[in-house]
Tab-separated table of C-alpha atoms in Angstrom:
chain	number	residue	atom	x	y	z
A	671	UNK	CA	-12.790	9.351	-9.196
A	672	UNK	CA	-15.854	11.559	-9.141
A	673	UNK	CA	-17.063	10.588	-5.629
A	674	UNK	CA	-17.790	14.373	-3.907
A	675	UNK	CA	-16.297	13.210	-0.276
A	676	UNK	CA	-12.511	12.444	-2.077
A	677	UNK	CA	-10.075	13.550	0.562
A	678	UNK	CA	-7.273	15.177	-1.368
A	679	UNK	CA	-4.131	14.697	0.560
A	680	UNK	CA	-1.522	16.896	-1.793
A	681	UNK	CA	-1.670	18.202	-5.391
A	682	UNK	CA	-4.962	20.110	-6.967
A	683	UNK	CA	-8.189	19.072	-8.862
A	684	UNK	CA	-7.997	21.536	-11.131
A	685	UNK	CA	-10.600	20.150	-13.769
A	686	UNK	CA	-13.384	17.795	-13.006
A	687	UNK	CA	-12.274	14.009	-12.821
A	688	UNK	CA	-13.853	11.755	-15.126
A	689	UNK	CA	-15.734	8.859	-14.269
A	690	UNK	CA	-18.469	6.629	-15.532
A	691	UNK	CA	-21.933	7.820	-14.536
A	692	UNK	CA	-22.925	4.668	-12.815
A	693	UNK	CA	-21.091	2.944	-9.590
A	694	UNK	CA	-19.159	0.271	-11.381
A	695	UNK	CA	-18.094	-0.816	-7.998
A	696	UNK	CA	-14.375	-0.724	-9.248
A	697	UNK	CA	-13.117	0.780	-5.908
A	698	UNK	CA	-14.758	-1.522	-3.663
A	699	UNK	CA	-12.799	-4.370	-6.100
A	700	UNK	CA	-9.329	-2.383	-5.229
A	701	UNK	CA	-10.463	-2.780	-1.423
A	702	UNK	CA	-11.453	-6.244	-1.552
A	703	UNK	CA	-7.733	-7.108	-3.295
A	704	UNK	CA	-5.578	-5.079	-0.835
A	705	UNK	CA	-4.639	-2.848	-3.787
A	706	UNK	CA	-2.446	0.003	-1.812
A	707	UNK	CA	-2.453	2.533	-4.441
A	708	UNK	CA	-3.624	3.066	-8.353
A	709	UNK	CA	-2.224	5.887	-10.672
A	710	UNK	CA	-5.070	7.488	-12.327
A	711	UNK	CA	-4.713	9.159	-15.510
A	712	UNK	CA	-6.267	11.072	-18.528
A	713	UNK	CA	-7.620	14.323	-16.451
A	714	UNK	CA	-4.345	16.314	-17.740
A	715	UNK	CA	-4.253	19.008	-15.233
A	716	UNK	CA	-5.231	16.913	-12.026
A	717	UNK	CA	-2.019	16.167	-10.259
A	718	UNK	CA	-3.537	15.084	-6.584
A	719	UNK	CA	-3.419	11.677	-4.307
A	720	UNK	CA	-6.455	11.348	-2.518
A	721	UNK	CA	-8.189	8.824	-0.370
A	722	UNK	CA	-11.677	7.796	0.257
A	723	UNK	CA	-13.072	8.343	4.098
A	724	UNK	CA	-13.766	5.781	5.868
A	725	UNK	CA	-12.665	2.602	3.323
A	726	UNK	CA	-10.920	0.133	4.828
A	727	UNK	CA	-9.170	-3.157	3.676
A	728	UNK	CA	-9.753	-6.278	5.381
A	729	UNK	CA	-7.473	-9.005	5.118
A	730	UNK	CA	-8.124	-11.771	7.978
A	731	UNK	CA	-7.392	-10.766	11.257
A	732	UNK	CA	-5.519	-7.940	10.532
A	733	UNK	CA	-6.609	-4.263	11.522
A	734	UNK	CA	-8.311	-2.441	8.919
A	735	UNK	CA	-6.349	0.462	7.005
A	736	UNK	CA	-6.992	3.112	5.044
A	737	UNK	CA	-7.183	2.686	1.250
A	738	UNK	CA	-6.306	2.661	-1.673
A	739	UNK	CA	-4.721	5.742	-2.542
A	740	UNK	CA	-5.653	7.111	-5.705
A	741	UNK	CA	-2.780	9.384	-7.212
A	742	UNK	CA	-3.337	11.758	-10.518
A	743	UNK	CA	-0.298	11.977	-12.529
A	744	UNK	CA	-0.690	15.069	-14.618
A	745	UNK	CA	-0.065	15.794	-18.349
A	746	UNK	CA	3.399	14.811	-19.396
A	747	UNK	CA	3.320	14.993	-22.877
A	748	UNK	CA	3.407	17.600	-25.848
A	749	UNK	CA	0.237	15.865	-27.567
A	750	UNK	CA	-2.473	16.568	-25.122
A	751	UNK	CA	-3.860	19.750	-23.571
A	752	UNK	CA	-2.224	21.447	-20.584
A	753	UNK	CA	-4.886	24.023	-19.889
A	754	UNK	CA	-8.141	24.311	-18.370
A	755	UNK	CA	-10.533	26.978	-17.571
A	756	UNK	CA	-8.334	29.902	-19.470
A	757	UNK	CA	-5.387	28.758	-17.174
A	758	UNK	CA	-1.907	27.033	-18.876
A	759	UNK	CA	0.292	24.549	-16.767
A	760	UNK	CA	3.512	23.345	-16.919
A	761	UNK	CA	3.425	19.665	-17.946
A	762	UNK	CA	4.321	17.436	-15.296
A	763	UNK	CA	4.569	13.286	-14.274
A	764	UNK	CA	3.879	11.400	-11.115
A	765	UNK	CA	6.915	9.416	-9.570
A	766	UNK	CA	6.746	6.461	-7.662
A	767	UNK	CA	9.446	5.514	-5.294
A	768	UNK	CA	9.006	1.818	-3.811
A	769	UNK	CA	11.360	0.683	-1.234
A	770	UNK	CA	10.614	-3.202	-0.983
A	771	UNK	CA	13.454	-3.547	2.051
A	772	UNK	CA	11.189	-1.568	4.316
A	773	UNK	CA	7.494	-1.452	2.767
A	774	UNK	CA	7.587	1.843	2.220
A	775	UNK	CA	5.693	3.920	-1.044
A	776	UNK	CA	6.132	7.212	-2.143
A	777	UNK	CA	5.274	9.482	-4.791
A	778	UNK	CA	5.617	12.964	-5.730
A	779	UNK	CA	5.474	14.942	-9.359
A	780	UNK	CA	8.286	16.408	-11.691
A	781	UNK	CA	7.380	19.710	-12.899
A	782	UNK	CA	8.546	21.060	-16.747
A	783	UNK	CA	11.324	23.677	-16.026
A	784	UNK	CA	11.878	22.548	-11.986
A	785	UNK	CA	14.542	20.723	-10.326
A	786	UNK	CA	12.886	19.973	-7.201
A	787	UNK	CA	10.313	17.394	-5.962
A	788	UNK	CA	6.646	18.611	-6.096
A	789	UNK	CA	4.085	17.567	-3.775
A	790	UNK	CA	6.019	14.800	-2.196
A	791	UNK	CA	3.737	12.432	0.020
A	792	UNK	CA	4.336	8.783	1.623
A	793	UNK	CA	1.674	6.233	0.851
A	794	UNK	CA	2.703	3.474	2.955
A	795	UNK	CA	4.973	3.050	5.785
A	796	UNK	CA	5.982	-0.778	6.752
A	797	UNK	CA	3.616	-2.106	3.936
A	798	UNK	CA	0.745	-0.699	5.381
A	799	UNK	CA	-1.605	2.353	3.750
A	800	UNK	CA	-0.841	5.543	5.718
A	801	UNK	CA	-3.079	8.336	5.702
A	802	UNK	CA	-1.247	11.276	7.680
A	803	UNK	CA	-2.346	14.593	6.238
A	804	UNK	CA	0.583	17.143	6.199
A	805	UNK	CA	0.516	20.002	8.643
A	806	UNK	CA	-2.307	22.891	8.084
A	807	UNK	CA	-4.034	20.525	5.544
A	808	UNK	CA	-7.485	20.732	5.463
A	809	UNK	CA	-8.792	17.447	4.291
A	810	UNK	CA	-9.557	19.294	1.102
A	811	UNK	CA	-12.621	17.390	0.187
A	812	UNK	CA	-14.130	18.170	-3.228
């Protein structure tokens, strides 16, 4: 997503994000339909989750909430590139965990040669999108 004021909550934007040269209003359609999170791809060395500032979903009389989350998955295959700007990166992929009993959605990345979860982030609690920057987060606006 190419919007300059995108608030990155975890992960990294290591290459420019690809987006149409015109505003297709796709994000607005996601908001209108009440989509909570969207997995994005193609930019192989990006693995961040982000929200647009001041975007809200409206659903009848419910309180407006932030969202949807846009989360890049990184590069997992051996057929694509895993470098940008002269730097190489380990393969990685995004994992999603949805608990339908509690309405909780969280995500993290698994990185080649690593055993721990990387950049774990809770996106939803009790069925609602949440925006709780990690302590020390500078709301990395790019």
